[in-house]
């Protein structure tokens, strides 16, 4: 049983709660990149301030737009390559966990619990008003192994089709795995 992935369009739509945070970040980074471009043009090329501002504004905006596009494409490609499968008695999990990529293939008997949602300690709790951070915590899939080790799959609710994910959890529950949905 393979959990179906969302389309790239569905993945983009699933990040709607991040919009306020993204807009603020784009404004702040935009100001930073424009300021940096103007400063570099004045320092490295000896341009006058008025000319540097005229050239620096579009340069900074273009740089920010290009980097944002590259990040979004990378994120969509990464989320589109996720895998969550149950093949016989083997659980296969592939995706992103923090800053690293994970690839686990393990017997179902080694899995104790699967949680989806906010299982964070106090230092990781998002403050009120941080919709994007709350969304990330709510969409995280945590697999707890019998030996006490665990691993997390970030953005699982964004990457996978919800109905297919529910069917997967039902199948895992039938195999005796503790399932906890907190998201």
PDB file of C-alpha atoms in Angstrom:
ATOM      1  CA  UNK A   1       0.000   0.000   0.000  1.00  0.00           C
ATOM      2  CA  UNK A   2       1.491   3.308  -1.118  1.00  0.00           C
ATOM      3  CA  UNK A   3       0.251   6.619   0.239  1.00  0.00           C
ATOM      4  CA  UNK A   4      -0.649   8.887  -2.706  1.00  0.00           C
ATOM      5  CA  UNK A   5       1.190  12.172  -3.049  1.00  0.00           C
ATOM      6  CA  UNK A   6      -0.567  15.482  -3.554  1.00  0.00           C
ATOM      7  CA  UNK A   7      -0.059  17.263  -6.855  1.00  0.00           C
ATOM      8  CA  UNK A   8       2.308  20.235  -6.856  1.00  0.00           C
ATOM      9  CA  UNK A   9      -0.720  22.546  -7.053  1.00  0.00           C
ATOM     10  CA  UNK A  10      -2.256  20.898  -3.964  1.00  0.00           C
ATOM     11  CA  UNK A  11       1.077  21.183  -2.135  1.00  0.00           C
ATOM     12  CA  UNK A  12       1.268  24.917  -2.872  1.00  0.00           C
ATOM     13  CA  UNK A  13      -2.340  25.394  -1.681  1.00  0.00           C
ATOM     14  CA  UNK A  14      -1.566  23.500   1.539  1.00  0.00           C
ATOM     15  CA  UNK A  15       0.853  26.258   2.552  1.00  0.00           C
ATOM     16  CA  UNK A  16      -1.779  29.037   2.589  1.00  0.00           C
ATOM     17  CA  UNK A  17      -1.310  29.571   6.355  1.00  0.00           C
ATOM     18  CA  UNK A  18       2.308  30.543   5.652  1.00  0.00           C
ATOM     19  CA  UNK A  19       1.270  33.488   3.453  1.00  0.00           C
ATOM     20  CA  UNK A  20       1.492  36.267   6.110  1.00  0.00           C
ATOM     21  CA  UNK A  21       4.908  35.050   7.263  1.00  0.00           C
ATOM     22  CA  UNK A  22       6.157  34.758   3.659  1.00  0.00           C
ATOM     23  CA  UNK A  23       4.985  38.268   2.777  1.00  0.00           C
ATOM     24  CA  UNK A  24       6.730  39.779   5.806  1.00  0.00           C
ATOM     25  CA  UNK A  25       9.902  37.802   5.046  1.00  0.00           C
ATOM     26  CA  UNK A  26       9.852  38.901   1.397  1.00  0.00           C
ATOM     27  CA  UNK A  27       9.550  42.552   2.427  1.00  0.00           C
ATOM     28  CA  UNK A  28      12.368  42.290   4.984  1.00  0.00           C
ATOM     29  CA  UNK A  29      14.687  40.283   2.726  1.00  0.00           C
ATOM     30  CA  UNK A  30      13.763  42.538  -0.187  1.00  0.00           C
ATOM     31  CA  UNK A  31      14.897  45.604   1.755  1.00  0.00           C
ATOM     32  CA  UNK A  32      18.069  43.769   2.785  1.00  0.00           C
ATOM     33  CA  UNK A  33      18.902  42.631  -0.768  1.00  0.00           C
ATOM     34  CA  UNK A  34      18.167  46.052  -2.278  1.00  0.00           C
ATOM     35  CA  UNK A  35      20.289  47.753   0.388  1.00  0.00           C
ATOM     36  CA  UNK A  36      23.104  45.261  -0.163  1.00  0.00           C
ATOM     37  CA  UNK A  37      22.943  45.721  -3.942  1.00  0.00           C
ATOM     38  CA  UNK A  38      23.076  49.521  -3.594  1.00  0.00           C
ATOM     39  CA  UNK A  39      25.978  49.331  -1.140  1.00  0.00           C
ATOM     40  CA  UNK A  40      27.941  46.937  -3.387  1.00  0.00           C
ATOM     41  CA  UNK A  41      27.372  49.131  -6.445  1.00  0.00           C
ATOM     42  CA  UNK A  42      28.604  52.192  -4.563  1.00  0.00           C
ATOM     43  CA  UNK A  43      31.595  50.457  -2.937  1.00  0.00           C
ATOM     44  CA  UNK A  44      32.801  48.131  -5.699  1.00  0.00           C
ATOM     45  CA  UNK A  45      31.939  50.157  -8.784  1.00  0.00           C
ATOM     46  CA  UNK A  46      32.161  53.658  -7.320  1.00  0.00           C
ATOM     47  CA  UNK A  47      28.691  54.609  -8.557  1.00  0.00           C
ATOM     48  CA  UNK A  48      26.995  57.710  -7.266  1.00  0.00           C
ATOM     49  CA  UNK A  49      24.174  57.082  -4.809  1.00  0.00           C
ATOM     50  CA  UNK A  50      21.359  58.061  -7.213  1.00  0.00           C
ATOM     51  CA  UNK A  51      22.652  55.768  -9.982  1.00  0.00           C
ATOM     52  CA  UNK A  52      23.309  52.939  -7.498  1.00  0.00           C
ATOM     53  CA  UNK A  53      19.722  53.234  -6.219  1.00  0.00           C
ATOM     54  CA  UNK A  54      18.336  53.191  -9.752  1.00  0.00           C
ATOM     55  CA  UNK A  55      20.295  50.027 -10.608  1.00  0.00           C
ATOM     56  CA  UNK A  56      20.224  48.461  -7.115  1.00  0.00           C
ATOM     57  CA  UNK A  57      16.457  48.402  -6.671  1.00  0.00           C
ATOM     58  CA  UNK A  58      15.677  46.154  -9.656  1.00  0.00           C
ATOM     59  CA  UNK A  59      18.835  44.108  -9.025  1.00  0.00           C
ATOM     60  CA  UNK A  60      17.867  43.389  -5.413  1.00  0.00           C
ATOM     61  CA  UNK A  61      14.264  42.584  -6.322  1.00  0.00           C
ATOM     62  CA  UNK A  62      15.427  40.311  -9.153  1.00  0.00           C
ATOM     63  CA  UNK A  63      17.878  38.504  -6.851  1.00  0.00           C
ATOM     64  CA  UNK A  64      15.202  38.004  -4.186  1.00  0.00           C
ATOM     65  CA  UNK A  65      12.651  36.794  -6.738  1.00  0.00           C
ATOM     66  CA  UNK A  66      15.138  34.350  -8.247  1.00  0.00           C
ATOM     67  CA  UNK A  67      16.157  32.920  -4.882  1.00  0.00           C
ATOM     68  CA  UNK A  68      12.513  32.610  -3.772  1.00  0.00           C
ATOM     69  CA  UNK A  69      11.650  30.786  -7.020  1.00  0.00           C
ATOM     70  CA  UNK A  70      14.589  28.388  -6.559  1.00  0.00           C
ATOM     71  CA  UNK A  71      13.516  27.654  -2.960  1.00  0.00           C
ATOM     72  CA  UNK A  72       9.878  27.004  -3.908  1.00  0.00           C
ATOM     73  CA  UNK A  73      10.933  24.707  -6.788  1.00  0.00           C
ATOM     74  CA  UNK A  74      13.295  22.816  -4.461  1.00  0.00           C
ATOM     75  CA  UNK A  75      10.580  22.426  -1.813  1.00  0.00           C
ATOM     76  CA  UNK A  76       8.003  21.211  -4.365  1.00  0.00           C
ATOM     77  CA  UNK A  77      10.503  18.749  -5.844  1.00  0.00           C
ATOM     78  CA  UNK A  78      11.454  17.485  -2.380  1.00  0.00           C
ATOM     79  CA  UNK A  79       7.835  17.053  -1.246  1.00  0.00           C
ATOM     80  CA  UNK A  80       6.935  15.363  -4.543  1.00  0.00           C
ATOM     81  CA  UNK A  81       9.625  12.749  -3.876  1.00  0.00           C
ATOM     82  CA  UNK A  82       8.232  11.699  -0.479  1.00  0.00           C
ATOM     83  CA  UNK A  83       7.297   8.061  -0.029  1.00  0.00           C
ATOM     84  CA  UNK A  84       5.267   6.331   2.662  1.00  0.00           C
ATOM     85  CA  UNK A  85       4.543   2.690   1.888  1.00  0.00           C
ATOM     86  CA  UNK A  86       3.541  -0.519   3.524  1.00  0.00           C
ATOM     87  CA  UNK A  87       4.837  -3.507   1.546  1.00  0.00           C
ATOM     88  CA  UNK A  88       3.953  -6.703   3.346  1.00  0.00           C
ATOM     89  CA  UNK A  89       5.587  -6.266   6.732  1.00  0.00           C
ATOM     90  CA  UNK A  90       8.021  -3.553   5.605  1.00  0.00           C
ATOM     91  CA  UNK A  91       7.459   0.150   6.265  1.00  0.00           C
ATOM     92  CA  UNK A  92       9.182   2.460   3.771  1.00  0.00           C
ATOM     93  CA  UNK A  93       9.569   6.151   4.652  1.00  0.00           C
ATOM     94  CA  UNK A  94      11.400   8.697   2.483  1.00  0.00           C
ATOM     95  CA  UNK A  95      11.393  12.471   2.835  1.00  0.00           C
ATOM     96  CA  UNK A  96      12.811  15.476   4.678  1.00  0.00           C
ATOM     97  CA  UNK A  97      13.535  15.616   8.382  1.00  0.00           C
ATOM     98  CA  UNK A  98      14.918  18.947   9.476  1.00  0.00           C
ATOM     99  CA  UNK A  99      17.874  19.712   7.234  1.00  0.00           C
ATOM    100  CA  UNK A 100      18.487  16.167   6.102  1.00  0.00           C
ATOM    101  CA  UNK A 101      16.869  13.626   3.859  1.00  0.00           C
ATOM    102  CA  UNK A 102      15.697  10.389   5.438  1.00  0.00           C
ATOM    103  CA  UNK A 103      15.262   6.972   3.875  1.00  0.00           C
ATOM    104  CA  UNK A 104      14.093   4.197   6.169  1.00  0.00           C
ATOM    105  CA  UNK A 105      12.975   0.695   5.321  1.00  0.00           C
ATOM    106  CA  UNK A 106      12.147  -1.236   8.451  1.00  0.00           C
ATOM    107  CA  UNK A 107       9.969  -4.107   9.652  1.00  0.00           C
ATOM    108  CA  UNK A 108       6.540  -3.067  10.940  1.00  0.00           C
ATOM    109  CA  UNK A 109       7.299  -5.027  14.136  1.00  0.00           C
ATOM    110  CA  UNK A 110      10.014  -2.433  14.945  1.00  0.00           C
ATOM    111  CA  UNK A 111       7.442   0.404  14.923  1.00  0.00           C
ATOM    112  CA  UNK A 112       5.740   1.210  18.224  1.00  0.00           C
ATOM    113  CA  UNK A 113       3.792   4.403  17.420  1.00  0.00           C
ATOM    114  CA  UNK A 114       3.070   6.789  14.597  1.00  0.00           C
ATOM    115  CA  UNK A 115       2.041  10.319  15.519  1.00  0.00           C
ATOM    116  CA  UNK A 116       1.004  13.115  13.251  1.00  0.00           C
ATOM    117  CA  UNK A 117       0.723  16.578  14.665  1.00  0.00           C
ATOM    118  CA  UNK A 118       2.355  18.596  17.395  1.00  0.00           C
ATOM    119  CA  UNK A 119       4.627  16.505  19.545  1.00  0.00           C
ATOM    120  CA  UNK A 120       7.090  19.183  20.547  1.00  0.00           C
ATOM    121  CA  UNK A 121       8.755  20.139  23.785  1.00  0.00           C
ATOM    122  CA  UNK A 122       8.346  23.621  25.269  1.00  0.00           C
ATOM    123  CA  UNK A 123      11.269  25.174  23.376  1.00  0.00           C
ATOM    124  CA  UNK A 124       9.750  24.085  20.048  1.00  0.00           C
ATOM    125  CA  UNK A 125       6.210  25.304  20.781  1.00  0.00           C
ATOM    126  CA  UNK A 126       5.295  28.016  18.291  1.00  0.00           C
ATOM    127  CA  UNK A 127       4.043  31.289  19.730  1.00  0.00           C
ATOM    128  CA  UNK A 128       0.531  32.449  18.983  1.00  0.00           C
ATOM    129  CA  UNK A 129       0.170  34.099  15.615  1.00  0.00           C
ATOM    130  CA  UNK A 130       2.826  31.975  13.926  1.00  0.00           C
ATOM    131  CA  UNK A 131       0.494  30.157  11.549  1.00  0.00           C
ATOM    132  CA  UNK A 132       3.290  28.782   9.385  1.00  0.00           C
ATOM    133  CA  UNK A 133       5.227  27.382  12.341  1.00  0.00           C
ATOM    134  CA  UNK A 134       2.059  25.840  13.777  1.00  0.00           C
ATOM    135  CA  UNK A 135       1.243  24.407  10.359  1.00  0.00           C
ATOM    136  CA  UNK A 136       4.688  22.798  10.116  1.00  0.00           C
ATOM    137  CA  UNK A 137       4.366  21.235  13.568  1.00  0.00           C
ATOM    138  CA  UNK A 138       0.825  20.036  12.809  1.00  0.00           C
ATOM    139  CA  UNK A 139       1.904  18.361   9.564  1.00  0.00           C
ATOM    140  CA  UNK A 140       4.915  16.509  11.016  1.00  0.00           C
ATOM    141  CA  UNK A 141       4.793  12.696  11.055  1.00  0.00           C
ATOM    142  CA  UNK A 142       6.740  11.059  13.898  1.00  0.00           C
ATOM    143  CA  UNK A 143       7.564   7.354  13.850  1.00  0.00           C
ATOM    144  CA  UNK A 144       8.541   5.948  17.270  1.00  0.00           C
ATOM    145  CA  UNK A 145      10.418   2.659  17.186  1.00  0.00           C
ATOM    146  CA  UNK A 146      10.198  -0.163  19.737  1.00  0.00           C
ATOM    147  CA  UNK A 147      13.719   0.597  21.029  1.00  0.00           C
ATOM    148  CA  UNK A 148      12.710   4.202  21.847  1.00  0.00           C
ATOM    149  CA  UNK A 149      14.389   5.837  18.850  1.00  0.00           C
ATOM    150  CA  UNK A 150      12.263   7.975  16.573  1.00  0.00           C
ATOM    151  CA  UNK A 151      12.424   9.940  13.356  1.00  0.00           C
ATOM    152  CA  UNK A 152      10.294  12.737  11.967  1.00  0.00           C
ATOM    153  CA  UNK A 153       9.004  13.434   8.490  1.00  0.00           C
ATOM    154  CA  UNK A 154       8.379  17.167   8.058  1.00  0.00           C
ATOM    155  CA  UNK A 155       5.473  18.452   5.938  1.00  0.00           C
ATOM    156  CA  UNK A 156       3.819  14.997   5.714  1.00  0.00           C
ATOM    157  CA  UNK A 157       0.293  16.450   5.687  1.00  0.00           C
ATOM    158  CA  UNK A 158       1.348  18.816   2.878  1.00  0.00           C
ATOM    159  CA  UNK A 159       2.966  16.110   0.754  1.00  0.00           C
ATOM    160  CA  UNK A 160       0.461  13.258   1.098  1.00  0.00           C
ATOM    161  CA  UNK A 161      -3.193  12.965   0.116  1.00  0.00           C
ATOM    162  CA  UNK A 162      -5.226  13.040   3.356  1.00  0.00           C
ATOM    163  CA  UNK A 163      -7.603  10.193   2.440  1.00  0.00           C
ATOM    164  CA  UNK A 164      -4.733   7.966   1.373  1.00  0.00           C
ATOM    165  CA  UNK A 165      -2.849   8.843   4.569  1.00  0.00           C
ATOM    166  CA  UNK A 166      -5.923   7.946   6.648  1.00  0.00           C
ATOM    167  CA  UNK A 167      -6.164   4.570   4.875  1.00  0.00           C
ATOM    168  CA  UNK A 168      -2.478   4.001   5.638  1.00  0.00           C
ATOM    169  CA  UNK A 169      -3.024   4.789   9.335  1.00  0.00           C
ATOM    170  CA  UNK A 170      -5.993   2.411   9.412  1.00  0.00           C
ATOM    171  CA  UNK A 171      -3.847  -0.372   7.924  1.00  0.00           C
ATOM    172  CA  UNK A 172      -1.064   0.322  10.435  1.00  0.00           C
ATOM    173  CA  UNK A 173      -3.555   0.294  13.333  1.00  0.00           C
ATOM    174  CA  UNK A 174      -4.775  -3.132  12.161  1.00  0.00           C
ATOM    175  CA  UNK A 175      -1.154  -4.304  12.441  1.00  0.00           C
ATOM    176  CA  UNK A 176      -1.088  -3.227  16.111  1.00  0.00           C
ATOM    177  CA  UNK A 177       0.697   0.106  15.731  1.00  0.00           C
ATOM    178  CA  UNK A 178      -0.437   2.912  18.059  1.00  0.00           C
ATOM    179  CA  UNK A 179      -1.708   5.784  15.895  1.00  0.00           C
ATOM    180  CA  UNK A 180      -2.187   9.275  17.337  1.00  0.00           C
ATOM    181  CA  UNK A 181      -3.549  12.094  15.192  1.00  0.00           C
ATOM    182  CA  UNK A 182      -2.992  15.525  16.775  1.00  0.00           C
ATOM    183  CA  UNK A 183      -2.898  17.789  13.692  1.00  0.00           C
TER     184      UNK A 183
END
